[in-house]
mmCIF file of C-alpha atoms in Angstrom:
data_model
loop_
_atom_site.group_PDB
_atom_site.id
_atom_site.type_symbol
_atom_site.label_atom_id
_atom_site.label_comp_id
_atom_site.label_asym_id
_atom_site.label_seq_id
_atom_site.Cartn_x
_atom_site.Cartn_y
_atom_site.Cartn_z
ATOM 1 C CA MET A 1 0.118 -0.059 -0.163
ATOM 2 C CA PRO A 2 2.500 2.274 0.511
ATOM 3 C CA ASP A 3 4.509 1.676 -2.508
ATOM 4 C CA THR A 4 0.992 2.335 -4.456
ATOM 5 C CA GLN A 5 0.504 5.873 -2.325
ATOM 6 C CA LEU A 6 4.336 6.666 -3.436
ATOM 7 C CA ILE A 7 3.611 5.656 -7.118
ATOM 8 C CA ILE A 8 0.776 8.284 -6.728
ATOM 9 C CA ASP A 9 2.374 11.001 -5.139
ATOM 10 C CA THR A 10 5.577 10.758 -7.133
ATOM 11 C CA TYR A 11 4.345 9.833 -10.644
ATOM 12 C CA ILE A 12 0.528 9.875 -11.475
ATOM 13 C CA THR A 13 -0.690 13.023 -9.070
ATOM 14 C CA PRO A 14 2.428 15.345 -10.846
ATOM 15 C CA TRP A 15 1.668 14.215 -14.335
ATOM 16 C CA SER A 16 -2.258 14.594 -14.041
ATOM 17 C CA ILE A 17 -1.435 18.152 -12.407
ATOM 18 C CA ASN A 18 0.736 18.741 -15.613
ATOM 19 C CA ILE A 19 -1.380 17.245 -17.946
ATOM 20 C CA ALA A 20 -4.946 19.025 -16.816
ATOM 21 C CA SER A 21 -2.543 22.240 -16.881
ATOM 22 C CA ALA A 22 -1.327 21.854 -20.393
ATOM 23 C CA LEU A 23 -4.893 21.231 -21.504
ATOM 24 C CA ALA A 24 -5.813 24.222 -19.517
ATOM 25 C CA ILE A 25 -3.316 26.489 -21.171
ATOM 26 C CA PHE A 26 -4.095 24.975 -24.783
ATOM 27 C CA ILE A 27 -7.720 25.564 -24.263
ATOM 28 C CA ILE A 28 -8.155 29.133 -22.726
ATOM 29 C CA GLY A 29 -4.853 29.789 -25.034
ATOM 30 C CA ARG A 30 -6.759 29.011 -28.077
ATOM 31 C CA TRP A 31 -10.016 31.016 -26.761
ATOM 32 C CA PHE A 32 -7.938 33.711 -25.973
ATOM 33 C CA VAL A 33 -5.860 33.765 -29.359
ATOM 34 C CA GLY A 34 -9.655 33.902 -31.193
ATOM 35 C CA LEU A 35 -10.410 36.702 -28.897
ATOM 36 C CA LEU A 36 -7.210 38.279 -30.008
ATOM 37 C CA ALA A 37 -7.581 37.716 -33.508
ATOM 38 C CA LYS A 38 -11.139 38.847 -33.900
ATOM 39 C CA GLY A 39 -9.931 42.343 -32.040
ATOM 40 C CA LEU A 40 -7.346 42.632 -34.649
ATOM 41 C CA ASP A 41 -9.849 42.318 -37.106
ATOM 42 C CA LYS A 42 -11.664 45.011 -35.985
ATOM 43 C CA VAL A 43 -8.963 47.407 -35.184
ATOM 44 C CA LEU A 44 -7.764 47.140 -38.950
ATOM 45 C CA THR A 45 -10.904 47.436 -40.026
ATOM 46 C CA LYS A 46 -11.563 50.654 -38.533
ATOM 47 C CA THR A 47 -8.224 52.033 -39.718
ATOM 48 C CA GLY A 48 -9.976 51.966 -43.030
ATOM 49 C CA MET A 49 -7.304 49.226 -44.165
ATOM 50 C CA ASP A 50 -7.748 46.932 -47.452
ATOM 51 C CA THR A 51 -10.147 43.722 -46.406
ATOM 52 C CA MET A 52 -7.408 41.801 -48.400
ATOM 53 C CA LEU A 53 -4.738 43.227 -46.232
ATOM 54 C CA VAL A 54 -6.754 42.729 -42.820
ATOM 55 C CA ASN A 55 -7.808 38.830 -43.867
ATOM 56 C CA PHE A 56 -4.093 38.123 -44.161
ATOM 57 C CA ILE A 57 -2.446 40.164 -41.108
ATOM 58 C CA ARG A 58 -5.280 38.274 -38.904
ATOM 59 C CA SER A 59 -4.197 34.642 -40.574
ATOM 60 C CA VAL A 60 -0.658 35.202 -39.732
ATOM 61 C CA ALA A 61 -1.221 36.712 -36.322
ATOM 62 C CA HIS A 62 -3.695 33.750 -35.685
ATOM 63 C CA ILE A 63 -0.849 30.776 -36.534
ATOM 64 C CA ALA A 64 1.758 32.847 -34.969
ATOM 65 C CA LEU A 65 0.079 32.764 -31.468
ATOM 66 C CA ILE A 66 -1.429 29.616 -31.562
ATOM 67 C CA LEU A 67 2.175 28.013 -32.233
ATOM 68 C CA PHE A 68 3.203 29.997 -29.000
ATOM 69 C CA VAL A 69 0.219 28.743 -26.854
ATOM 70 C CA VAL A 70 1.244 25.011 -28.416
ATOM 71 C CA VAL A 71 5.023 25.920 -27.418
ATOM 72 C CA ALA A 72 3.973 26.902 -24.096
ATOM 73 C CA ALA A 73 1.024 23.592 -23.245
ATOM 74 C CA LEU A 74 4.418 21.685 -24.298
ATOM 75 C CA GLY A 75 6.793 23.120 -21.480
ATOM 76 C CA GLN A 76 4.057 22.572 -18.742
ATOM 77 C CA LEU A 77 4.192 18.964 -19.721
ATOM 78 C CA GLY A 78 8.263 19.109 -19.122
ATOM 79 C CA VAL A 79 8.978 19.106 -22.604
ATOM 80 C CA ASP A 80 12.812 20.972 -23.337
ATOM 81 C CA THR A 81 11.094 23.769 -25.394
ATOM 82 C CA THR A 82 14.458 25.063 -26.118
ATOM 83 C CA SER A 83 15.347 21.748 -27.840
ATOM 84 C CA LEU A 84 11.961 21.538 -29.307
ATOM 85 C CA ILE A 85 12.225 25.109 -31.111
ATOM 86 C CA ALA A 86 15.906 23.996 -32.492
ATOM 87 C CA LEU A 87 14.146 20.619 -33.694
ATOM 88 C CA VAL A 88 11.735 22.518 -35.047
ATOM 89 C CA GLY A 89 13.853 25.041 -37.068
ATOM 90 C CA ALA A 90 15.640 22.226 -38.442
ATOM 91 C CA ALA A 91 12.711 20.411 -39.659
ATOM 92 C CA GLY A 92 11.688 23.834 -41.067
ATOM 93 C CA LEU A 93 14.784 24.158 -43.197
ATOM 94 C CA ALA A 94 14.302 20.574 -44.563
ATOM 95 C CA ILE A 95 10.318 20.941 -45.113
ATOM 96 C CA GLY A 96 11.423 23.957 -46.833
ATOM 97 C CA LEU A 97 14.029 22.725 -49.047
ATOM 98 C CA ALA A 98 10.986 20.321 -49.850
ATOM 99 C CA LEU A 99 8.366 22.991 -50.050
ATOM 100 C CA GLN A 100 10.063 25.799 -52.182
ATOM 101 C CA ASP A 101 7.254 26.281 -54.486
ATOM 102 C CA SER A 102 4.568 26.442 -50.979
ATOM 103 C CA LEU A 103 7.366 29.143 -49.540
ATOM 104 C CA LYS A 104 7.589 30.768 -52.957
ATOM 105 C CA ASN A 105 3.926 31.648 -52.948
ATOM 106 C CA PHE A 106 3.791 32.529 -49.404
ATOM 107 C CA ALA A 107 6.654 35.341 -50.049
ATOM 108 C CA ALA A 108 4.997 36.502 -53.363
ATOM 109 C CA GLY A 109 1.873 36.742 -51.396
ATOM 110 C CA VAL A 110 3.183 38.946 -48.434
ATOM 111 C CA LEU A 111 4.754 40.857 -51.292
ATOM 112 C CA LEU A 112 1.380 41.211 -52.900
ATOM 113 C CA ILE A 113 -0.596 41.908 -49.519
ATOM 114 C CA PHE A 114 1.792 44.542 -48.840
ATOM 115 C CA PHE A 115 2.363 46.370 -52.498
ATOM 116 C CA ARG A 116 -1.421 45.836 -53.035
ATOM 117 C CA PRO A 117 -1.042 45.587 -56.915
ATOM 118 C CA PHE A 118 -4.834 45.140 -56.725
ATOM 119 C CA LYS A 119 -7.318 45.224 -54.246
ATOM 120 C CA GLU A 120 -10.762 43.211 -53.328
ATOM 121 C CA GLY A 121 -13.282 43.465 -55.850
ATOM 122 C CA ASP A 122 -10.768 44.824 -58.783
ATOM 123 C CA PHE A 123 -10.856 43.345 -61.968
ATOM 124 C CA VAL A 124 -7.634 42.047 -63.140
ATOM 125 C CA GLU A 125 -5.517 39.335 -65.322
ATOM 126 C CA VAL A 126 -2.991 37.872 -63.653
ATOM 127 C CA ALA A 127 -1.309 34.196 -64.597
ATOM 128 C CA GLY A 128 -3.157 33.814 -67.884
ATOM 129 C CA VAL A 129 -6.419 34.138 -65.811
ATOM 130 C CA SER A 130 -9.295 37.598 -65.646
ATOM 131 C CA GLY A 131 -11.596 38.016 -63.271
ATOM 132 C CA VAL A 132 -12.427 39.656 -59.803
ATOM 133 C CA ALA A 133 -9.840 38.948 -57.073
ATOM 134 C CA GLU A 134 -12.155 37.979 -54.063
ATOM 135 C CA GLN A 135 -9.617 36.998 -51.392
ATOM 136 C CA ILE A 136 -5.647 36.612 -51.022
ATOM 137 C CA THR A 137 -4.668 34.054 -48.779
ATOM 138 C CA ILE A 138 -1.056 32.756 -47.830
ATOM 139 C CA PHE A 139 -0.538 30.669 -50.683
ATOM 140 C CA ASN A 140 -3.228 31.564 -53.191
ATOM 141 C CA THR A 141 -5.570 34.376 -54.671
ATOM 142 C CA VAL A 142 -9.192 33.401 -55.386
ATOM 143 C CA MET A 143 -10.197 34.835 -58.489
ATOM 144 C CA ARG A 144 -14.061 34.685 -59.556
ATOM 145 C CA THR A 145 -14.437 34.894 -63.339
ATOM 146 C CA GLY A 146 -17.078 36.506 -65.820
ATOM 147 C CA ASP A 147 -18.936 33.660 -65.865
ATOM 148 C CA ASN A 148 -19.041 32.984 -62.217
ATOM 149 C CA ARG A 149 -16.282 30.087 -62.115
ATOM 150 C CA GLU A 150 -14.016 30.321 -58.909
ATOM 151 C CA VAL A 151 -10.198 29.854 -59.686
ATOM 152 C CA ILE A 152 -7.840 29.367 -57.108
ATOM 153 C CA VAL A 153 -4.255 30.985 -58.744
ATOM 154 C CA PRO A 154 -0.539 30.392 -56.915
ATOM 155 C CA ASN A 155 0.704 33.479 -55.572
ATOM 156 C CA GLY A 156 3.943 32.551 -56.889
ATOM 157 C CA ALA A 157 2.577 32.504 -60.200
ATOM 158 C CA ILE A 158 0.764 35.887 -59.869
ATOM 159 C CA TYR A 159 3.764 37.664 -58.491
ATOM 160 C CA SER A 160 6.356 36.498 -61.317
ATOM 161 C CA ASP A 161 4.259 37.283 -64.090
ATOM 162 C CA ILE A 162 2.373 40.552 -65.540
ATOM 163 C CA ILE A 163 -0.606 41.599 -63.287
ATOM 164 C CA THR A 164 -2.998 43.770 -65.454
ATOM 165 C CA ASN A 165 -5.453 45.729 -63.134
ATOM 166 C CA TYR A 166 -8.977 47.157 -65.048
ATOM 167 C CA ASN A 167 -9.971 49.013 -62.321
ATOM 168 C CA ARG A 168 -7.003 50.845 -60.950
ATOM 169 C CA ARG A 169 -7.372 54.301 -63.171
ATOM 170 C CA PRO A 170 -10.764 55.756 -63.039
ATOM 171 C CA THR A 171 -11.056 56.320 -66.765
ATOM 172 C CA ARG A 172 -10.063 54.140 -69.645
ATOM 173 C CA ARG A 173 -10.140 54.644 -73.042
ATOM 174 C CA ILE A 174 -12.105 52.197 -75.632
ATOM 175 C CA ASP A 175 -10.346 51.391 -78.760
ATOM 176 C CA MET A 176 -12.589 50.464 -81.580
ATOM 177 C CA ILE A 177 -11.452 49.512 -85.646
ATOM 178 C CA VAL A 178 -14.855 50.463 -87.851
ATOM 179 C CA GLY A 179 -13.997 49.310 -91.451
ATOM 180 C CA ILE A 180 -16.107 51.007 -94.488
ATOM 181 C CA SER A 181 -15.983 50.066 -97.912
ATOM 182 C CA TYR A 182 -13.670 51.926 -100.458
ATOM 183 C CA ASP A 183 -16.678 53.368 -102.332
ATOM 184 C CA SER A 184 -18.501 54.574 -99.271
ATOM 185 C CA ASP A 185 -18.268 58.191 -98.083
ATOM 186 C CA ILE A 186 -15.152 58.348 -95.557
ATOM 187 C CA ARG A 187 -16.503 62.309 -94.550
ATOM 188 C CA LEU A 188 -20.051 60.983 -94.004
ATOM 189 C CA ALA A 189 -18.681 58.080 -92.155
ATOM 190 C CA LYS A 190 -16.488 60.020 -90.014
ATOM 191 C CA GLN A 191 -19.007 62.723 -89.179
ATOM 192 C CA ILE A 192 -21.631 59.938 -87.851
ATOM 193 C CA LEU A 193 -18.795 58.373 -85.533
ATOM 194 C CA ALA A 194 -18.570 61.895 -84.141
ATOM 195 C CA GLU A 195 -22.433 62.083 -83.566
ATOM 196 C CA ILE A 196 -22.515 58.880 -82.208
ATOM 197 C CA LEU A 197 -19.606 59.622 -79.592
ATOM 198 C CA ALA A 198 -21.389 63.094 -79.072
ATOM 199 C CA ALA A 199 -24.957 61.865 -78.380
ATOM 200 C CA ASP A 200 -23.626 59.758 -75.496
ATOM 201 C CA GLU A 201 -23.284 60.951 -72.102
ATOM 202 C CA ARG A 202 -21.067 58.482 -71.388
ATOM 203 C CA VAL A 203 -18.176 59.771 -72.776
ATOM 204 C CA LEU A 204 -15.990 62.225 -71.655
ATOM 205 C CA GLU A 205 -15.415 65.426 -72.925
ATOM 206 C CA ASP A 206 -11.357 65.377 -71.781
ATOM 207 C CA PRO A 207 -9.689 63.560 -72.855
ATOM 208 C CA ALA A 208 -11.066 64.379 -76.349
ATOM 209 C CA PRO A 209 -12.514 61.684 -77.880
ATOM 210 C CA LYS A 210 -10.382 60.498 -81.331
ATOM 211 C CA ILE A 211 -11.643 59.437 -84.404
ATOM 212 C CA ALA A 212 -9.384 59.137 -87.760
ATOM 213 C CA VAL A 213 -8.588 57.207 -90.845
ATOM 214 C CA ALA A 214 -5.955 54.743 -89.424
ATOM 215 C CA GLU A 215 -5.203 52.369 -92.753
ATOM 216 C CA LEU A 216 -6.221 51.471 -96.502
ATOM 217 C CA ALA A 217 -6.661 47.574 -95.677
ATOM 218 C CA ASP A 218 -6.822 45.097 -98.559
ATOM 219 C CA SER A 219 -10.526 45.269 -98.830
ATOM 220 C CA SER A 220 -11.872 48.185 -96.251
ATOM 221 C CA VAL A 221 -10.946 51.524 -95.129
ATOM 222 C CA ASN A 222 -10.342 51.354 -91.300
ATOM 223 C CA PHE A 223 -11.077 54.103 -88.994
ATOM 224 C CA VAL A 224 -9.441 54.108 -85.458
ATOM 225 C CA CYS A 225 -12.708 55.299 -82.842
ATOM 226 C CA ARG A 226 -11.356 56.382 -79.240
ATOM 227 C CA PRO A 227 -13.606 57.400 -76.712
ATOM 228 C CA TRP A 228 -12.691 58.070 -73.134
ATOM 229 C CA VAL A 229 -15.043 56.902 -70.305
ATOM 230 C CA LYS A 230 -15.102 56.168 -66.816
ATOM 231 C CA THR A 231 -13.634 52.739 -65.811
ATOM 232 C CA ASP A 232 -17.253 51.382 -64.738
ATOM 233 C CA ASP A 233 -18.815 52.598 -67.841
ATOM 234 C CA TYR A 234 -16.265 50.835 -70.286
ATOM 235 C CA TRP A 235 -18.027 47.345 -71.455
ATOM 236 C CA ASP A 236 -21.664 49.205 -71.552
ATOM 237 C CA THR A 237 -20.223 52.315 -73.507
ATOM 238 C CA LYS A 238 -18.577 50.071 -75.980
ATOM 239 C CA TRP A 239 -21.113 48.026 -76.880
ATOM 240 C CA ALA A 240 -23.914 50.611 -77.125
ATOM 241 C CA ILE A 241 -21.368 52.302 -79.776
ATOM 242 C CA THR A 242 -20.681 49.599 -81.796
ATOM 243 C CA GLU A 243 -25.114 49.026 -81.988
ATOM 244 C CA GLN A 244 -25.057 52.354 -82.950
ATOM 245 C CA ILE A 245 -22.643 52.190 -85.567
ATOM 246 C CA LYS A 246 -23.862 49.460 -87.557
ATOM 247 C CA LEU A 247 -27.428 50.847 -87.225
ATOM 248 C CA ARG A 248 -25.990 54.539 -88.128
ATOM 249 C CA PHE A 249 -24.433 53.068 -91.030
ATOM 250 C CA ASP A 250 -27.142 51.033 -92.343
ATOM 251 C CA GLU A 251 -29.438 54.005 -92.431
ATOM 252 C CA ALA A 252 -26.839 56.345 -94.262
ATOM 253 C CA GLY A 253 -26.145 53.255 -96.848
ATOM 254 C CA ILE A 254 -22.516 52.877 -95.721
ATOM 255 C CA GLY A 255 -21.154 49.691 -96.231
ATOM 256 C CA ILE A 256 -19.421 47.581 -93.651
ATOM 257 C CA PRO A 257 -17.047 44.926 -95.742
ATOM 258 C CA PHE A 258 -16.599 41.436 -94.649
ATOM 259 C CA PRO A 259 -13.468 39.381 -95.813
ATOM 260 C CA GLN A 260 -14.039 37.915 -99.258
ATOM 261 C CA MET A 261 -11.562 36.001 -101.994
ATOM 262 C CA ASP A 262 -11.926 36.174 -105.554
ATOM 263 C CA ILE A 263 -11.321 32.905 -107.485
ATOM 264 C CA HIS A 264 -10.474 32.852 -110.944
ATOM 265 C CA LEU A 265 -10.939 29.415 -112.631
ATOM 266 C CA LYS A 266 -8.840 28.781 -115.821
ATOM 267 C CA ARG A 267 -10.250 26.422 -118.594
ATOM 268 C CA GLU A 268 -7.884 24.707 -120.420
ATOM 269 C CA ASP A 269 -8.973 22.665 -123.783
ATOM 270 C CA ALA A 270 -7.484 18.737 -123.378
#
């Protein structure tokens, strides 16, 4: 009986206390980390910081604090945390060499967040994908395409390629090529194009739109038609102007040629 009591006092009771303390540290610490993450989210949001940046900082802070809680809980169990940290560092080096692409995506995510070539809601073209940027996570960026598909693009592929942000500037220029037949009146065609642009309230006066004969092509005289509009009005204005050009040219009898080929057959007597 004394031996049993000695085992209880020497091993079972201390280990039970340590395990209970470690569990308490982990559970309470995890709960406290959640509160800190929410508080950090609210503080950063009130400062007007971009939503993508807020989410990224919150995710990194949450992971770092959870690791701190795990180390504290293991320390309560008697684990040598100094050796553990050294072991984790060595393991991290080995894992880092094995996961170079993931680390590349992580580093690119940090750069995307802090330099912010685009923000949430921007329509961008990155790594061959066009769509609305919805979220930047630690390793990838979530995109929503025009037909409502969700595309996940690795951050490394984004940062190492050309990034085109269609929403960064407040205005955009619509570049249109309008071809008319050679027997049509180019002065009348130019006048009609100018009237169409002047009648559309979305076309800006400054910068002024540009209409000019750009090319004498194989089967058409090509005009460049370049009005400036607000970025949000780009597509609606382009579609409306294209429709008006066809309608007005038809009314004025101005032909819009299409590619064609003349084939000459040579007959040879037997």
